[in-house]
CSV table of C-alpha atoms in Angstrom, one decimal:
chain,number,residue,atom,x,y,z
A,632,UNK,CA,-21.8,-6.6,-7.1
A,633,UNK,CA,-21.4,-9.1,-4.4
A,634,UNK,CA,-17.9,-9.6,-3.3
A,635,UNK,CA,-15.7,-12.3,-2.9
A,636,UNK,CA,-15.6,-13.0,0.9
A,637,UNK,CA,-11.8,-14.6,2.3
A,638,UNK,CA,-12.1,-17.3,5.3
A,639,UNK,CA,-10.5,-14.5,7.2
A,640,UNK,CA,-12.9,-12.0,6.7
A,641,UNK,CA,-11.7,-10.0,4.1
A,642,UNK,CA,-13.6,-8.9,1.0
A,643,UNK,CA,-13.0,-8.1,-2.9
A,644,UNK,CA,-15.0,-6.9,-5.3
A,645,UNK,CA,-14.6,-6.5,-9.0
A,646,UNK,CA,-16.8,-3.7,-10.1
A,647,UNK,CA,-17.3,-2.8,-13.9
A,648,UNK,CA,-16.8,0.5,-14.9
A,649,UNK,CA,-18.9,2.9,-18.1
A,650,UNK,CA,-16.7,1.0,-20.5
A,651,UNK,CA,-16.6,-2.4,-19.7
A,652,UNK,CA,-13.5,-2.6,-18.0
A,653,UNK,CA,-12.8,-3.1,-14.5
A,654,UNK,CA,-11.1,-3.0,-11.0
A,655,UNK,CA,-10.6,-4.9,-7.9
A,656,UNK,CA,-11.5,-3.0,-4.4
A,657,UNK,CA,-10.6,-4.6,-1.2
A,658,UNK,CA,-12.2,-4.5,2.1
A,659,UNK,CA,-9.2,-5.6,4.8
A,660,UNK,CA,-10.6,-6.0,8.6
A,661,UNK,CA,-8.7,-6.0,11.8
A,662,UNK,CA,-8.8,-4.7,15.3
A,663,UNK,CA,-6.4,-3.1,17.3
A,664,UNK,CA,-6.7,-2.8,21.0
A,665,UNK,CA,-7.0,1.0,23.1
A,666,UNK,CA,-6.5,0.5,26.9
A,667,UNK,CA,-8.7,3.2,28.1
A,668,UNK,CA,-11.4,2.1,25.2
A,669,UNK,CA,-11.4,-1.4,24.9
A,670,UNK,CA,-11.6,-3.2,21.7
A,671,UNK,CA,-12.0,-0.9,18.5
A,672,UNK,CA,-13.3,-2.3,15.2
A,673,UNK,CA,-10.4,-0.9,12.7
A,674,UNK,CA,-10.4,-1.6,8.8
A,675,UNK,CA,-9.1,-0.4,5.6
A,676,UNK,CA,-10.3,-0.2,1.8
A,677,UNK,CA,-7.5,-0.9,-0.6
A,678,UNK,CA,-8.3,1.3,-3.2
A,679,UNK,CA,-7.5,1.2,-7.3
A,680,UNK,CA,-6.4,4.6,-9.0
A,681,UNK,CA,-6.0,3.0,-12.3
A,682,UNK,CA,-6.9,0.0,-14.5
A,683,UNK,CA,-3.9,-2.0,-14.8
A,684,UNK,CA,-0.6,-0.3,-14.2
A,685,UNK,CA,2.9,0.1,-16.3
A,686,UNK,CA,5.2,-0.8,-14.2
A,687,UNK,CA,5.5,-4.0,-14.7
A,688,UNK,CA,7.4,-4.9,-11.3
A,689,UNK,CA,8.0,-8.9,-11.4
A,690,UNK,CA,6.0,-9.8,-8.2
A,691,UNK,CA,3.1,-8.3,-9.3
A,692,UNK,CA,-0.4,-9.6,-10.7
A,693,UNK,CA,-1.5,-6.3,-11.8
A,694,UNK,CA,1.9,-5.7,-13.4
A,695,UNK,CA,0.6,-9.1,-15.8
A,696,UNK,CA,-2.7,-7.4,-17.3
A,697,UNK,CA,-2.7,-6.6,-21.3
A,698,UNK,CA,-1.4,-2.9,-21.3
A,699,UNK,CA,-3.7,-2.2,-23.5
A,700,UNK,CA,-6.4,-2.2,-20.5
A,701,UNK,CA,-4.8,0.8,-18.9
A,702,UNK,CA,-6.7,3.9,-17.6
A,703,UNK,CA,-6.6,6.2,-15.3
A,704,UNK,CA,-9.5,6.3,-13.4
A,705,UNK,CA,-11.4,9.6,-12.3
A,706,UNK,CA,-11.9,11.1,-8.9
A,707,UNK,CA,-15.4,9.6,-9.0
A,708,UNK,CA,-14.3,6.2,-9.9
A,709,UNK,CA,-12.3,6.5,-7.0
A,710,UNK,CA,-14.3,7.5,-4.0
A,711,UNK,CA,-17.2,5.6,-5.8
A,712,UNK,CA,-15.1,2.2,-4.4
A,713,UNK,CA,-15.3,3.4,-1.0
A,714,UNK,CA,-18.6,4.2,-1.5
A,715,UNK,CA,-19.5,0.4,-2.6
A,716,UNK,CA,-17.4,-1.6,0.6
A,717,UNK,CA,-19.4,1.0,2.7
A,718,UNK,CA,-22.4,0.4,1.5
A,719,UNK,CA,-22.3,-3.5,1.4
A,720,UNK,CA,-20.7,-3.3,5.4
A,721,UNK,CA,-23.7,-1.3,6.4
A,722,UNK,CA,-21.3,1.5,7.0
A,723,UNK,CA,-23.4,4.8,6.4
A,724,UNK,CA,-25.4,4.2,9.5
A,725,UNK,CA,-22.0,5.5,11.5
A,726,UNK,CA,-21.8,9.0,11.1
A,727,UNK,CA,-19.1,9.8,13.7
A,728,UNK,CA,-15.6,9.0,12.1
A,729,UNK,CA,-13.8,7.9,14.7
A,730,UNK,CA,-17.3,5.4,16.1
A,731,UNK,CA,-15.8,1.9,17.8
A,732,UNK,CA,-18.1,0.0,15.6
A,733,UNK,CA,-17.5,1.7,12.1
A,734,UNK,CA,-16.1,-0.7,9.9
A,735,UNK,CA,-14.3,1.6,7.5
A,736,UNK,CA,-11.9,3.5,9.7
A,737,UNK,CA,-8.4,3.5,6.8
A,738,UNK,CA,-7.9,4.1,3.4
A,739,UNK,CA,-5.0,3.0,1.7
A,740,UNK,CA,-4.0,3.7,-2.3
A,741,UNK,CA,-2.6,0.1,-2.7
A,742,UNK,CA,-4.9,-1.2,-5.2
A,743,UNK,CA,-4.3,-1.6,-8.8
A,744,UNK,CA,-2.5,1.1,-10.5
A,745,UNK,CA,0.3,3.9,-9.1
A,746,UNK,CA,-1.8,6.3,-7.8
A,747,UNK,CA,1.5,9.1,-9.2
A,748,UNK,CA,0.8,8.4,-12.4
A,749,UNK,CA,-3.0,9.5,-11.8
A,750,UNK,CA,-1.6,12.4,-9.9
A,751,UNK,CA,-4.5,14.9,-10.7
A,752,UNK,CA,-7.5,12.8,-10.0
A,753,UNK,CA,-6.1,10.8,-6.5
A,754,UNK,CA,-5.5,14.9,-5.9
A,755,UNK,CA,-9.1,15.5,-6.2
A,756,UNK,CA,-10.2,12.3,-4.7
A,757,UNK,CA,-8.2,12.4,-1.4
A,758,UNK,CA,-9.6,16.3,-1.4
A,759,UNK,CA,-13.6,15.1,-1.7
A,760,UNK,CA,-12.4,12.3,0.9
A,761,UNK,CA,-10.9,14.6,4.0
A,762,UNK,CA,-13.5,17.2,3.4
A,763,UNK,CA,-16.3,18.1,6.1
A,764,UNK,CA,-18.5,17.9,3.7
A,765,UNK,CA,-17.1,15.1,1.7
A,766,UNK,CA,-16.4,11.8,3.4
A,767,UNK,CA,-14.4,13.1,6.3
A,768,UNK,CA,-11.5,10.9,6.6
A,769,UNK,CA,-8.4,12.5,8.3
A,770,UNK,CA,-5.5,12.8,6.9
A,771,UNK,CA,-3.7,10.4,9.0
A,772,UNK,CA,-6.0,7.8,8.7
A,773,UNK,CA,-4.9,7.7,4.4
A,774,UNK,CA,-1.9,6.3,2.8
A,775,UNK,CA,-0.7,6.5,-0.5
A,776,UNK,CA,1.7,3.4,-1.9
A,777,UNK,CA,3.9,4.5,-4.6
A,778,UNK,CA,6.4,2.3,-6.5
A,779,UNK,CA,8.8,5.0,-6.5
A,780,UNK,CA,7.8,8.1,-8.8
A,781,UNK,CA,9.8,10.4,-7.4
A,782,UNK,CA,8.5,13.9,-9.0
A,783,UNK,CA,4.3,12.9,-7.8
A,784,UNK,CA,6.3,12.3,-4.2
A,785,UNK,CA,7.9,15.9,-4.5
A,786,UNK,CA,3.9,17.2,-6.1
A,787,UNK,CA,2.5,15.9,-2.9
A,788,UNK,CA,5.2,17.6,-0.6
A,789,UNK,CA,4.7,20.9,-3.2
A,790,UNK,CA,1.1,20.9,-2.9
A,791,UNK,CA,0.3,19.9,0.7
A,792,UNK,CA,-0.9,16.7,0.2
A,793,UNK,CA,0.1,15.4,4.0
A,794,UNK,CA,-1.5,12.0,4.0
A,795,UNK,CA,0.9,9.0,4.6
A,796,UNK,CA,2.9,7.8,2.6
A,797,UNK,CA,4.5,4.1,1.9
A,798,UNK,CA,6.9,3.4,-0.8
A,799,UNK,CA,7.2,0.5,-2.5
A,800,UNK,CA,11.3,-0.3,-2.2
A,801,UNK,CA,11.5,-4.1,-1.9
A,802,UNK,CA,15.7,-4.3,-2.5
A,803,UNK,CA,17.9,-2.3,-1.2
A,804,UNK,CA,19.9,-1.8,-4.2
A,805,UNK,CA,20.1,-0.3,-7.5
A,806,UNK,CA,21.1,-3.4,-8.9
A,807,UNK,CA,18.9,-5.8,-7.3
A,808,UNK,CA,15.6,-3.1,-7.0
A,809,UNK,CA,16.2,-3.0,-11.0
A,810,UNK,CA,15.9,-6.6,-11.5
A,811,UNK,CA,13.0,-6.6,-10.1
A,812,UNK,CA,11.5,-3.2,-10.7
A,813,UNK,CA,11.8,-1.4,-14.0
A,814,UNK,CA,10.7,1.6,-12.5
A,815,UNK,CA,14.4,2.1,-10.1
A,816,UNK,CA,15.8,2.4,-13.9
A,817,UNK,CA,14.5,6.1,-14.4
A,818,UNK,CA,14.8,6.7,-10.4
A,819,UNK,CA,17.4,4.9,-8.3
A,820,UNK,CA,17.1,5.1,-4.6
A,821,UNK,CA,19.7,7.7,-4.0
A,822,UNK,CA,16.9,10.0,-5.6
A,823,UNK,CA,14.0,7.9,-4.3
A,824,UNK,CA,15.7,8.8,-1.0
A,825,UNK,CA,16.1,12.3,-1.5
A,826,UNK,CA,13.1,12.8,-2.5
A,827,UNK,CA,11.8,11.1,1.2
A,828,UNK,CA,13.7,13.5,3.2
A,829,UNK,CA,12.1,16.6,1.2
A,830,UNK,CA,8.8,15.2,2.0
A,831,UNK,CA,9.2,15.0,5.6
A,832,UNK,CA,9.0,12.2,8.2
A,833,UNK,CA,8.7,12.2,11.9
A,834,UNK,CA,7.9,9.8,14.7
A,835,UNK,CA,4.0,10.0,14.3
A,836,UNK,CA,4.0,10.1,11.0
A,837,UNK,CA,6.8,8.0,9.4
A,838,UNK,CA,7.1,6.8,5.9
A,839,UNK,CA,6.4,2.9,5.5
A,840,UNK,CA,8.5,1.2,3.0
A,841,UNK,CA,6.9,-2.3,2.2
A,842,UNK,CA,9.3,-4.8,1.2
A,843,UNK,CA,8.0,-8.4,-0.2
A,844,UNK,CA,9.4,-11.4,1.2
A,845,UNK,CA,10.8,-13.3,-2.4
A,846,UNK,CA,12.5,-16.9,-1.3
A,847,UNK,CA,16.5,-16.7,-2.4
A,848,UNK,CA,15.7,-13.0,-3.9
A,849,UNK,CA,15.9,-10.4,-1.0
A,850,UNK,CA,15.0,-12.0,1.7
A,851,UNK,CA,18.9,-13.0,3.4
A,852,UNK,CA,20.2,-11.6,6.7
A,853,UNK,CA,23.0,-9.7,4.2
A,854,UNK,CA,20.2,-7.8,2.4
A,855,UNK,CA,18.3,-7.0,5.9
A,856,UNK,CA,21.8,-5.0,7.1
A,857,UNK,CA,21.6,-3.4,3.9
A,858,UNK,CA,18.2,-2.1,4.2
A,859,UNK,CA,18.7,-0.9,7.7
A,860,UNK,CA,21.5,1.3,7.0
A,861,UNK,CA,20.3,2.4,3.6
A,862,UNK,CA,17.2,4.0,5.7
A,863,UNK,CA,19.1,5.4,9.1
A,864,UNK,CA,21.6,6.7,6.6
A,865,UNK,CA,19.3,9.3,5.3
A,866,UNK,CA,18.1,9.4,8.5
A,867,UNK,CA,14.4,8.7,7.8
A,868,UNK,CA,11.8,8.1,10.5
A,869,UNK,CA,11.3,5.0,8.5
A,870,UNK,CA,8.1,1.7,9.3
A,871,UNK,CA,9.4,-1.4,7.3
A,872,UNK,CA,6.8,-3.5,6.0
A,873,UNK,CA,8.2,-6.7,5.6
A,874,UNK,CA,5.2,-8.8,3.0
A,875,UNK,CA,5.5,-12.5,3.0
A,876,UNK,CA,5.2,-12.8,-1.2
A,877,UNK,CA,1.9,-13.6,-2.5
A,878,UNK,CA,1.5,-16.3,-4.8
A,879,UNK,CA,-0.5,-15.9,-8.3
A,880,UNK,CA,-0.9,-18.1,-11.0
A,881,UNK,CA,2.2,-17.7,-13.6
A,882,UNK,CA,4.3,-15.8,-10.8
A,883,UNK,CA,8.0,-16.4,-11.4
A,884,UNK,CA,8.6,-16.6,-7.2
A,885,UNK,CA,8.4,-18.2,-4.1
A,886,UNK,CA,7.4,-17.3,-0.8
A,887,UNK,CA,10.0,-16.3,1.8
A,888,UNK,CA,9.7,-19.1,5.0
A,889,UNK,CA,8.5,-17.9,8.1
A,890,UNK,CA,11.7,-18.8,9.7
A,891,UNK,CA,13.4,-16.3,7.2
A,892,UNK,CA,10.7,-13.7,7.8
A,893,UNK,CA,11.3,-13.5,11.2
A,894,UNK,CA,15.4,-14.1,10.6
A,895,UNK,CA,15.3,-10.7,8.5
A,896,UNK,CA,12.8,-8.5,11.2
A,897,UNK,CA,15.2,-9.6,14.0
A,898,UNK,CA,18.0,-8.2,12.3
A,899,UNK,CA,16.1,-4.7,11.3
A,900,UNK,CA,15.0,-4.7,15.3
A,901,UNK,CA,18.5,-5.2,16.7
A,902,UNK,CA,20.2,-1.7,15.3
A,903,UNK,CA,17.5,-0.3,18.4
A,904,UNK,CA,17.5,2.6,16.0
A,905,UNK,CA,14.4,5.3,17.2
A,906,UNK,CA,14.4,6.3,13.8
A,907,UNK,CA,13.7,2.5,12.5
A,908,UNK,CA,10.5,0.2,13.2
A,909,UNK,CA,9.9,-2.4,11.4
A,910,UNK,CA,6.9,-5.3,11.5
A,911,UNK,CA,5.2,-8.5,8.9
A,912,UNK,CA,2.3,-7.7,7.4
A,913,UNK,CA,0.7,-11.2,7.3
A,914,UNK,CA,-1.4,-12.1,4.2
A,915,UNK,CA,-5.1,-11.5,4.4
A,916,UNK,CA,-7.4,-12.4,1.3
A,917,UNK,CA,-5.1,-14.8,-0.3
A,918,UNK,CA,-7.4,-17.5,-1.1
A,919,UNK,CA,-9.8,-15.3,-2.9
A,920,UNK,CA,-6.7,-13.2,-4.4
A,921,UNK,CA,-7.2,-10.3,-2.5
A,922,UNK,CA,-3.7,-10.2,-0.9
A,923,UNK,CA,-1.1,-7.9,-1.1
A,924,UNK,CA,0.1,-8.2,-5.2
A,925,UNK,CA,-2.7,-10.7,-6.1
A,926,UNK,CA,-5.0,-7.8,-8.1
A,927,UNK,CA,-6.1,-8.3,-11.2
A,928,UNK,CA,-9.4,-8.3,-13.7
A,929,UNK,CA,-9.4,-10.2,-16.9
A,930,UNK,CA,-8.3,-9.0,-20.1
């Protein structure tokens, strides 16, 4: 299918599945910059692991769709969405991983779905995807979002499954992360914390927790303190992903000002904690819906 292209360069596609339903697969480019190298193309698939998703958190498109949608999708549905954004990027002609010009350098389980609640087949799929013989991604070039499942983040630490990970917290607490999140009723954050320091962080390889940006929600100076010391009290090498919200149509919310976006990092940056970085992950795709929360396929 051809996708839906962004003014800033970013790509979605819809693609149909056997049975008629669908997903959304995003393409998100960037660069970074290496002194010794120069400039290095970087860029990251957002993948689906299921059609729909359960959850229902408030801020969420995908969290809209008919429930009666919802499937997991296979391994092969899976890797078969990488396969697509490769092919249409002229990708396969890169053989080397780790190429300057490869487009497809990141992977990141932030599509449509919770990729815990598809356990077995993201399993398989990140397996196929790190192999020699498979795709050959390393391990620390994948990240898995969760909403907060804490028994699939204790699988992964059971099983070896060392890619990165990124929790979706977005309050920090109970009370608020309920309102918002159904999800913090069956595991509150003391255990969604607990179950972060069992899986293991470090400097190189801390856990992201993305927090959206909701106008007069979570977003004042009072909840910013909060979040810092919920994280260094559990002593968690700890990336906060501060998301500006992401409009879509029906969406109960507003968008956080910028003023207030930087108001809140400047606060998580002055504790000059080692064990805390934090950074705004600007919006990419948002007029073609592509953006953080925006996914979702007809009913």
């Amino acid at each position: 299918p051809h996708p839906f292209v962004s003014e800033d360069g970013t790509r979605k596609w819809r693609l149909e599945l056997d049975d008629g339903k669908s997903v959304e697969t995003v393409y998100i480019p960037g660069w970074v910059l290496d002194e010794e190298e120069g400039k290095a193309r970087r860029g990251a698939v957002c993948v689906s692991s299921q059609v729909g998703c359960t959850l229902k958190c408030k801020f969420c498109h995908t969290g809209s769709m008919d429930k009666k949608i919802l499937r997991n999708l296979s391994a092969s549905e899976i890797i078969s969405q990488i396969m697509c954004a490769k092919s249409h990027l002229g990708d396969w002609d890169h053989d080397d991983v780790y190429a300057a010009n490869r487009s497809v350098t990141h992977l990141v389980f932030m599509g449509m779905g919770e990729p815990l609640y598809n356990y077995h087949n993201v399993r398989q799929a990140i397996g196929i995807l790190t192999e020699n013989d498979g795709l050959r991604f390393s391990k620390r070039r994948i990240t898995l979002s969760t909403s907060g499942v804490v028994p699939g983040i204790a699988n992964m630490a059971r099983d070896g499954v060392d890619v990165l990970l990124a929790v979706s917290l977005h309050a920090p607490d109970n009370a608020l992360r309920s309102s918002i999140m159904d999800i913090n009723r069956m595991f509150p954050i003391e255990d969604l914390m607990a179950a972060c320091v069992d899986f293991g962080s470090k400097p190189a390889k801390r856990i992201t927790f993305e927090y959206v940006m909701l106008d007069g929600v979570n977003d004042s100076l009072a909840h910013a303190e909060q979040l810092a010391e919920l994280l260094l009290r559990y002593k968690i090498h700890a990336f906060v992903n501060l998301i500006p919200f992401n409009p879509w149509p029906g969406s109960p919310y507003k968008t956080s000002s910028n003023n207030r976006v930087h108001a809140f990092l400047k606060v998580l940056e002055g504790y000059n904690d080692p064990l805390l970085r934090a950074a705004v992950r600007w919006p990419k795709g948002r007029d073609i819906g592509a953006a953080c929360g925006q996914l979702a396929t007809p009913s």
